[in-house]
Amino acid sequence: MAPEVARDKASFMVQAKSLSLAVSLNTTTSLFMAQTVLRVFAAVSTLAAICVMATSSQTIVLFGFTIRAHYSYSSATRFLFVTDAIVCASSLLSLIFVYHLSRSGSNLKTCFYLFLHDMVITVLAISGCAAGTAVGYISRYGEEKMGWMAVCNRVKSFCNHMTISMVLSYVAFLSYLALAVMSSNKVMYEANGEYQRNERQACP
């Protein structure tokens, strides 16, 4: 009777380990898929934002003077342009890193580096969006107390293009915000797994 109970217990343990391994594998695969999709989404969004911003130009004649509106005339929109370019390039490069992790397996060190990358890009993306939003708000609504007049009522096409570019930039930021949350969860999961392995090795 005792040997049968022992065999049943051993069989149950093997099945439980197999099920746990299968669930862990499916979770890891889903995580890498989500990471890939979000990074591609961020890269495409910032690339589209760059293209829209670079082509946003409008020339008007006001009181006999020719006035041209272009993103490069504002330091804030130039900063947004540069941050979008960095986010786009980093997204494409990080795809290679994520693919390498999916093939070779992840550990605490590599997951932490990925989390650090995502946090830096998230902060960079929101700083560019904030700068562009500030100058965009003043351009559209003005600031009466400072004596700054709105200009979007005269260069509507330019402002509409810049608004589209801003929306695309915010989409990239939200993608990286989600990536940062996912990466932090992965770091905690790997840290917990490493702690449990060390505990098992320490037990006699």
XYZ file of N, CA and C in Angstrom:
612
model
N 0.825 -1.217 0.000
C 0.000 0.000 0.000
C 0.860 1.269 0.000
N 1.913 1.203 0.853
C 2.797 2.361 0.953
C 3.510 2.662 -0.360
N 4.047 1.635 -1.084
C 4.703 1.928 -2.365
C 3.755 2.555 -3.372
N 2.472 2.126 -3.392
C 1.510 2.702 -4.333
C 1.243 4.173 -4.021
N 1.131 4.471 -2.717
C 0.923 5.862 -2.317
C 2.116 6.718 -2.715
N 3.312 6.147 -2.539
C 4.522 6.887 -2.900
C 4.577 7.134 -4.396
N 4.184 6.099 -5.185
C 4.187 6.269 -6.651
C 3.176 7.305 -7.081
N 1.969 7.263 -6.456
C 0.939 8.253 -6.792
C 1.397 9.672 -6.454
N 2.071 9.785 -5.316
C 2.566 11.101 -4.905
C 3.636 11.611 -5.859
N 4.533 10.702 -6.259
C 5.593 11.085 -7.195
C 5.005 11.474 -8.539
N 3.978 10.718 -8.995
C 3.331 11.030 -10.275
C 2.629 12.384 -10.216
N 1.996 12.662 -9.070
C 1.321 13.941 -8.904
C 2.324 15.095 -8.935
N 3.473 14.891 -8.286
C 4.506 15.938 -8.264
C 5.053 16.202 -9.659
N 5.247 15.145 -10.444
C 5.742 15.307 -11.802
C 4.741 16.065 -12.659
N 3.447 15.708 -12.516
C 2.413 16.395 -13.279
C 2.318 17.865 -12.875
N 2.447 18.140 -11.573
C 2.373 19.521 -11.099
C 3.541 20.334 -11.647
N 4.733 19.729 -11.652
C 5.893 20.437 -12.191
C 5.750 20.674 -13.684
N 5.212 19.702 -14.399
C 5.012 19.848 -15.844
C 4.014 20.957 -16.138
N 2.925 20.998 -15.353
C 1.914 22.034 -15.544
C 2.489 23.403 -15.227
N 3.267 23.487 -14.147
C 3.884 24.766 -13.779
C 4.847 25.243 -14.851
N 5.611 24.302 -15.421
C 6.554 24.660 -16.478
C 5.827 25.145 -17.721
N 4.708 24.472 -18.058
C 3.937 24.872 -19.239
C 3.331 26.261 -19.063
N 2.787 26.527 -17.864
C 2.198 27.840 -17.586
C 3.268 28.923 -17.643
N 4.451 28.620 -17.048
C 5.550 29.585 -17.061
C 6.017 29.876 -18.486
N 6.074 28.823 -19.319
C 6.503 29.002 -20.709
C 5.509 29.843 -21.488
N 4.219 29.588 -21.289
C 3.190 30.366 -21.979
C 3.215 31.828 -21.542
N 3.425 32.047 -20.233
C 3.496 33.416 -19.718
C 4.689 34.158 -20.306
N 5.839 33.487 -20.368
C 7.040 34.107 -20.928
C 6.860 34.435 -22.403
N 6.249 33.510 -23.151
C 6.001 33.747 -24.576
C 5.066 34.935 -24.787
N 3.998 34.995 -23.977
C 3.054 36.110 -24.084
C 3.723 37.435 -23.734
N 4.614 37.395 -22.726
C 5.322 38.607 -22.327
C 6.214 39.122 -23.448
N 6.958 38.233 -24.088
C 7.837 38.648 -25.179
C 7.035 39.138 -26.380
N 5.890 38.523 -26.623
C 5.036 38.984 -27.717
C 4.527 40.399 -27.443
N 4.070 40.633 -26.208
C 3.582 41.957 -25.844
C 4.707 42.995 -25.920
N 5.905 42.606 -25.452
C 7.051 43.504 -25.530
C 7.356 43.879 -26.978
N 7.323 42.887 -27.855
C 7.624 43.138 -29.265
C 6.591 44.056 -29.905
N 5.313 43.771 -29.653
C 4.234 44.567 -30.258
C 4.306 46.024 -29.788
N 4.510 46.233 -28.498
C 4.560 47.599 -27.970
C 5.767 48.370 -28.494
N 6.900 47.697 -28.637
C 8.092 48.382 -29.156
C 7.925 48.734 -30.636
N 7.338 47.830 -31.388
C 7.050 48.143 -32.793
C 6.052 49.294 -32.883
N 5.053 49.275 -32.022
C 4.042 50.341 -31.996
C 4.688 51.682 -31.679
N 5.600 51.702 -30.693
C 6.293 52.943 -30.333
C 7.173 53.438 -31.474
N 7.864 52.506 -32.131
C 8.735 52.892 -33.248
C 7.933 53.473 -34.407
N 6.823 52.826 -34.738
C 5.978 53.299 -35.840
C 5.356 54.657 -35.497
N 4.896 54.811 -34.254
C 4.266 56.073 -33.833
C 5.241 57.244 -33.901
N 6.454 57.028 -33.383
C 7.435 58.117 -33.397
C 7.923 58.409 -34.817
N 8.052 57.375 -35.632
C 8.455 57.600 -37.024
C 7.397 58.418 -37.759
N 6.131 58.088 -37.533
C 5.042 58.856 -38.144
C 5.026 60.289 -37.610
N 5.273 60.447 -36.302
C 5.318 61.795 -35.713
C 6.437 62.627 -36.325
N 7.585 62.008 -36.543
C 8.718 62.709 -37.150
C 8.381 63.151 -38.572
N 7.769 62.242 -39.330
C 7.417 62.564 -40.720
C 6.409 63.703 -40.788
N 5.385 63.655 -39.930
C 4.375 64.715 -39.918
C 4.991 66.045 -39.499
N 5.850 65.984 -38.469
C 6.473 67.215 -37.981
C 7.407 67.826 -39.023
N 8.189 66.989 -39.686
C 9.158 67.488 -40.666
C 8.476 68.135 -41.869
N 7.275 67.676 -42.184
C 6.557 68.220 -43.344
C 5.558 69.310 -42.961
N 5.517 69.676 -41.677
C 4.567 70.706 -41.226
C 5.180 72.081 -41.451
N 4.767 72.709 -42.511
C 5.265 74.044 -42.844
C 4.153 74.829 -43.525
N 4.056 76.097 -43.160
C 3.027 76.950 -43.756
C 3.564 78.374 -43.870
N 3.306 79.000 -44.996
C 3.757 80.377 -45.245
C 2.539 81.263 -45.467
N 2.493 82.392 -44.775
C 1.384 83.332 -44.920
C 1.962 84.739 -45.135
N 1.117 85.622 -45.657
C 1.485 87.029 -45.838
C 0.649 87.848 -44.878
N 1.312 88.550 -43.961
C 0.634 89.336 -42.934
C 1.161 90.767 -42.954
N 0.271 91.718 -43.264
C 0.636 93.144 -43.341
C 1.816 93.376 -44.294
N 1.798 92.624 -45.392
C 2.840 92.777 -46.388
C 4.120 92.024 -46.099
N 4.178 91.329 -44.941
C 5.353 90.555 -44.586
C 5.072 89.068 -44.776
N 6.040 88.360 -45.304
C 5.909 86.920 -45.487
C 6.404 86.220 -44.222
N 5.520 85.450 -43.633
C 5.836 84.734 -42.390
C 5.724 83.232 -42.651
N 6.741 82.488 -42.256
C 6.765 81.036 -42.448
C 6.811 80.343 -41.088
N 5.939 79.370 -40.920
C 5.913 78.585 -39.679
C 6.524 77.214 -39.951
N 7.470 76.819 -39.108
C 8.133 75.534 -39.255
C 8.563 75.050 -37.878
N 8.577 73.734 -37.687
C 8.889 73.188 -36.363
C 10.281 73.590 -35.884
N 11.225 73.777 -36.817
C 12.612 74.075 -36.444
C 12.791 75.483 -35.882
N 11.755 76.324 -35.965
C 11.858 77.686 -35.450
C 11.634 77.750 -33.937
N 11.216 76.649 -33.354
C 10.962 76.609 -31.913
C 11.898 75.584 -31.263
N 12.555 75.978 -30.188
C 13.461 75.055 -29.496
C 12.694 73.890 -28.872
N 11.449 74.136 -28.430
C 10.652 73.078 -27.816
C 10.278 71.998 -28.832
N 9.850 72.407 -30.018
C 9.489 71.414 -31.033
C 10.728 70.735 -31.621
N 11.849 71.432 -31.639
C 13.097 70.772 -32.047
C 13.478 69.691 -31.041
N 13.281 70.005 -29.756
C 13.551 69.016 -28.707
C 12.629 67.811 -28.848
N 11.356 68.069 -29.146
C 10.403 66.973 -29.368
C 10.829 66.123 -30.561
N 11.291 66.766 -31.609
C 11.745 66.046 -32.801
C 12.915 65.117 -32.449
N 13.860 65.638 -31.677
C 15.033 64.836 -31.302
C 14.632 63.676 -30.385
N 13.767 63.938 -29.419
C 13.343 62.869 -28.513
C 12.572 61.784 -29.268
N 11.739 62.175 -30.224
C 11.034 61.176 -31.036
C 12.021 60.326 -31.829
N 13.063 60.960 -32.369
C 14.071 60.212 -33.122
C 14.807 59.221 -32.222
N 15.132 59.648 -30.985
C 15.817 58.761 -30.045
C 14.910 57.603 -29.634
N 13.650 57.898 -29.369
C 12.702 56.847 -28.984
C 12.534 55.836 -30.117
N 12.438 56.324 -31.341
C 12.284 55.443 -32.496
C 13.503 54.534 -32.654
N 14.697 55.116 -32.592
C 15.923 54.328 -32.747
C 16.087 53.340 -31.602
N 15.791 53.773 -30.379
C 15.916 52.889 -29.216
C 14.918 51.737 -29.284
N 13.740 52.012 -29.798
C 12.729 50.954 -29.932
C 13.203 49.874 -30.893
N 13.776 50.293 -32.007
C 14.257 49.322 -32.989
C 15.439 48.521 -32.442
N 16.348 49.192 -31.740
C 17.497 48.488 -31.167
C 17.083 47.551 -30.038
N 16.112 47.983 -29.232
C 15.667 47.130 -28.128
C 14.934 45.888 -28.628
N 14.370 45.961 -29.837
C 13.743 44.766 -30.415
C 14.772 43.647 -30.597
N 15.986 44.023 -30.977
C 17.052 43.020 -31.127
C 17.379 42.402 -29.771
N 17.430 43.241 -28.743
C 17.728 42.764 -27.391
C 16.627 41.835 -26.889
N 15.377 42.213 -27.112
C 14.251 41.382 -26.674
C 14.251 40.043 -27.422
N 14.557 40.067 -28.710
C 14.629 38.830 -29.481
C 15.741 37.930 -28.935
N 16.874 38.524 -28.577
C 17.969 37.752 -27.994
C 17.548 37.126 -26.670
N 16.797 37.878 -25.858
C 16.320 37.334 -24.589
C 15.352 36.182 -24.799
N 14.497 36.302 -25.806
C 13.527 35.239 -26.059
C 14.197 33.961 -26.535
N 15.359 34.080 -27.143
C 16.079 32.901 -27.646
C 16.998 32.289 -26.589
N 17.684 33.144 -25.827
C 18.680 32.653 -24.880
C 18.154 32.523 -23.458
N 16.978 33.080 -23.195
C 16.450 33.035 -21.838
C 16.826 34.286 -21.061
N 15.957 34.671 -20.137
C 16.172 35.893 -19.372
C 16.696 35.566 -17.984
N 17.399 36.533 -17.407
C 17.836 36.436 -16.021
C 17.661 37.798 -15.368
N 17.971 37.880 -14.092
C 17.725 39.110 -13.344
C 18.521 40.275 -13.912
N 19.765 40.035 -14.292
C 20.631 41.115 -14.768
C 20.108 41.709 -16.076
N 19.795 40.860 -17.045
C 19.323 41.357 -18.335
C 17.946 42.014 -18.216
N 17.094 41.465 -17.370
C 15.771 42.065 -17.162
C 15.889 43.439 -16.523
N 16.848 43.598 -15.611
C 17.052 44.907 -14.982
C 17.543 45.928 -16.010
N 18.456 45.513 -16.885
C 18.944 46.422 -17.925
C 17.803 46.850 -18.848
N 16.928 45.903 -19.176
C 15.787 46.230 -20.028
C 14.840 47.192 -19.324
N 14.601 46.958 -18.042
C 13.749 47.864 -17.255
C 14.363 49.257 -17.184
N 15.681 49.328 -16.974
C 16.361 50.621 -16.914
C 16.241 51.367 -18.245
N 16.401 50.641 -19.350
C 16.248 51.248 -20.681
C 14.841 51.803 -20.872
N 13.838 51.005 -20.513
C 12.454 51.433 -20.705
C 12.111 52.653 -19.848
N 12.648 52.696 -18.624
C 12.386 53.846 -17.751
C 13.019 55.119 -18.312
N 14.256 55.017 -18.790
C 14.941 56.186 -19.360
C 14.185 56.706 -20.583
N 13.771 55.796 -21.466
C 13.051 56.207 -22.679
C 11.684 56.786 -22.322
N 11.037 56.232 -21.296
C 9.741 56.769 -20.863
C 9.876 58.213 -20.386
N 10.890 58.468 -19.559
C 11.123 59.827 -19.059
C 11.490 60.773 -20.203
N 12.319 60.292 -21.118
C 12.701 61.118 -22.261
C 11.495 61.446 -23.136
N 10.639 60.447 -23.356
C 9.457 60.663 -24.196
C 8.500 61.674 -23.582
N 8.247 61.570 -22.276
C 7.301 62.503 -21.660
C 7.894 63.902 -21.563
N 9.215 64.023 -21.445
C 9.827 65.358 -21.425
C 9.660 66.052 -22.775
N 9.832 65.299 -23.862
C 9.609 65.866 -25.187
C 8.156 66.239 -25.410
N 7.250 65.366 -24.967
C 5.819 65.648 -25.110
C 5.415 66.875 -24.294
N 5.972 66.995 -23.091
C 5.636 68.144 -22.236
C 6.112 69.450 -22.859
N 7.323 69.430 -23.408
C 7.847 70.647 -24.046
C 6.993 71.034 -25.246
N 6.642 70.050 -26.078
C 5.812 70.329 -27.242
C 4.414 70.781 -26.867
N 3.860 70.197 -25.800
C 2.520 70.580 -25.354
C 2.487 72.022 -24.860
N 3.530 72.416 -24.131
C 3.575 73.787 -23.581
C 3.572 74.828 -24.694
N 4.462 74.651 -25.675
C 4.530 75.638 -26.760
C 3.304 75.529 -27.666
N 2.741 74.327 -27.783
C 1.530 74.160 -28.580
C 0.330 74.851 -27.956
N 0.234 74.788 -26.624
C -0.873 75.453 -25.933
C -0.795 76.958 -26.125
N 0.402 77.512 -25.962
C 0.567 78.961 -26.135
C 0.289 79.369 -27.578
N 0.724 78.544 -28.517
C 0.484 78.865 -29.930
C -1.001 78.856 -30.272
N -1.733 77.969 -29.633
C -3.157 77.849 -29.959
C -4.023 78.831 -29.174
N -3.704 79.053 -27.899
C -4.574 79.868 -27.043
C -3.928 81.182 -26.587
N -2.603 81.287 -26.733
C -1.928 82.492 -26.289
C -1.832 82.576 -24.772
N -1.273 83.670 -24.297
C -1.153 83.921 -22.856
C -1.306 85.434 -22.642
N -2.528 85.823 -22.280
C -2.848 87.247 -22.199
C -2.001 87.975 -21.156
N -1.753 87.350 -20.007
C -1.016 88.022 -18.940
C 0.425 88.322 -19.347
N 0.979 87.475 -20.215
C 2.351 87.687 -20.687
C 2.401 88.474 -21.990
N 1.233 88.734 -22.569
C 1.187 89.465 -23.825
C 1.532 88.626 -25.037
N 1.426 87.278 -24.898
C 1.722 86.382 -26.019
C 0.425 86.075 -26.757
N 0.397 86.369 -28.036
C -0.805 86.161 -28.840
C -0.810 84.760 -29.451
N -2.016 84.240 -29.647
C -2.164 82.951 -30.330
C -1.853 83.122 -31.810
N -1.219 82.113 -32.386
C -0.859 82.193 -33.805
C -1.562 81.123 -34.639
N -2.189 80.180 -33.966
C -2.813 79.085 -34.712
C -4.026 79.538 -35.516
N -4.587 80.678 -35.156
C -5.711 81.187 -35.957
C -5.245 81.704 -37.314
N -3.925 81.877 -37.468
C -3.382 82.347 -38.750
C -2.658 81.226 -39.511
N -2.114 80.260 -38.791
C -1.416 79.136 -39.448
C -2.082 77.824 -39.002
N -3.334 77.674 -39.367
C -4.118 76.521 -38.911
C -3.556 75.200 -39.413
N -3.135 75.156 -40.662
C -2.608 73.915 -41.226
C -1.369 73.442 -40.470
N -0.479 74.372 -40.169
C 0.727 74.041 -39.425
C 0.389 73.511 -38.034
N -0.512 74.185 -37.351
C -0.891 73.773 -35.999
C -1.587 72.409 -35.988
N -2.412 72.157 -36.994
C -3.081 70.861 -37.076
C -2.074 69.735 -37.285
N -1.084 69.973 -38.128
C -0.030 68.977 -38.333
C 0.738 68.717 -37.038
N 1.056 69.778 -36.322
C 1.796 69.619 -35.073
C 0.964 68.911 -34.015
N -0.353 69.129 -34.024
C -1.231 68.435 -33.080
C -1.231 66.936 -33.348
N -1.293 66.561 -34.612
C -1.228 65.140 -34.973
C 0.094 64.537 -34.525
N 1.178 65.265 -34.742
C 2.496 64.791 -34.326
C 2.567 64.615 -32.816
N 1.961 65.535 -32.076
C 1.946 65.442 -30.624
C 1.176 64.215 -30.149
N 0.041 63.962 -30.769
C -0.765 62.795 -30.397
C 0.025 61.503 -30.619
N 0.707 61.409 -31.751
C 1.521 60.234 -32.040
C 2.666 60.087 -31.040
N 3.237 61.204 -30.624
C 4.310 61.160 -29.623
C 3.789 60.664 -28.279
N 2.580 61.095 -27.920
C 1.980 60.624 -26.668
C 1.636 59.136 -26.744
N 1.270 58.654 -27.904
C 1.010 57.221 -28.078
C 2.285 56.422 -27.801
N 3.407 56.921 -28.306
C 4.697 56.255 -28.046
C 5.033 56.292 -26.561
N 4.761 57.424 -25.909
C 5.016 57.517 -24.466
C 4.189 56.494 -23.693
N 2.907 56.386 -24.020
C 2.037 55.425 -23.334
C 2.503 53.992 -23.573
N 3.012 53.726 -24.770
C 3.544 52.391 -25.060
C 4.733 52.084 -24.159
N 5.613 53.052 -24.001
C 6.788 52.836 -23.146
C 6.435 52.826 -21.670
N 5.382 53.534 -21.301
C 4.922 53.462 -19.914
C 4.452 52.042 -19.598
N 3.703 51.450 -20.532
C 3.272 50.060 -20.362
C 4.467 49.111 -20.355
N 5.462 49.380 -21.199
C 6.662 48.548 -21.233
C 7.433 48.639 -19.921
N 7.513 49.832 -19.349
C 8.220 50.000 -18.078
C 7.541 49.217 -16.960
N 6.204 49.232 -16.945
C 5.465 48.458 -15.938
C 5.710 46.966 -16.132
N 5.652 46.508 -17.375
C 5.896 45.093 -17.664
C 7.315 44.690 -17.291
N 8.286 45.541 -17.605
C 9.679 45.236 -17.296
C 9.913 45.178 -15.793
N 9.270 46.080 -15.039
C 9.421 46.063 -13.579
C 8.837 44.785 -12.983
N 7.690 44.348 -13.509
C 7.107 43.094 -13.045
C 8.014 41.911 -13.357
N 8.655 41.940 -14.530
C 9.569 40.870 -14.905
C 10.786 40.849 -13.989
N 11.299 42.032 -13.627
C 12.438 42.105 -12.709
C 12.075 41.511 -11.350
N 10.890 41.862 -10.836
C 10.453 41.324 -9.542
C 10.264 39.815 -9.613
N 9.729 39.319 -10.730
C 9.536 37.886 -10.902
C 10.879 37.160 -10.918
N 11.843 37.694 -11.664
C 13.168 37.071 -11.735
C 13.880 37.139 -10.386
N 13.729 38.273 -9.685
C 14.358 38.410 -8.373
C 13.776 37.414 -7.375
N 12.465 37.228 -7.426
C 11.813 36.263 -6.544
C 12.265 34.839 -6.867
N 12.367 34.532 -8.176
C 12.823 33.201 -8.573
C 14.259 32.940 -8.147
N 15.116 33.951 -8.281
C 16.513 33.787 -7.864
C 16.619 33.623 -6.352
N 15.794 34.350 -5.611
C 15.796 34.224 -4.154
C 15.377 32.813 -3.741
N 14.340 32.277 -4.375
C 13.883 30.929 -4.043
C 14.939 29.885 -4.396
N 15.633 30.068 -5.514
C 16.697 29.126 -5.866
C 17.831 29.162 -4.855
N 18.183 30.360 -4.411
C 19.241 30.473 -3.405
C 18.816 29.851 -2.079
N 17.523 29.990 -1.729
C 17.020 29.391 -0.506
C 17.088 27.863 -0.579
N 16.723 27.302 -1.739
C 16.782 25.842 -1.884
C 18.206 25.334 -1.824
N 19.138 26.095 -2.413
C 20.538 25.672 -2.379
C 21.121 25.781 -0.979
N 20.610 26.733 -0.191
C 21.129 26.909 1.162
C 20.618 25.842 2.119
N 19.478 25.229 1.776
C 18.928 24.192 2.653
C 19.784 22.936 2.547
N 20.097 22.280 3.683
C 20.919 21.054 3.635
C 20.158 19.891 3.041
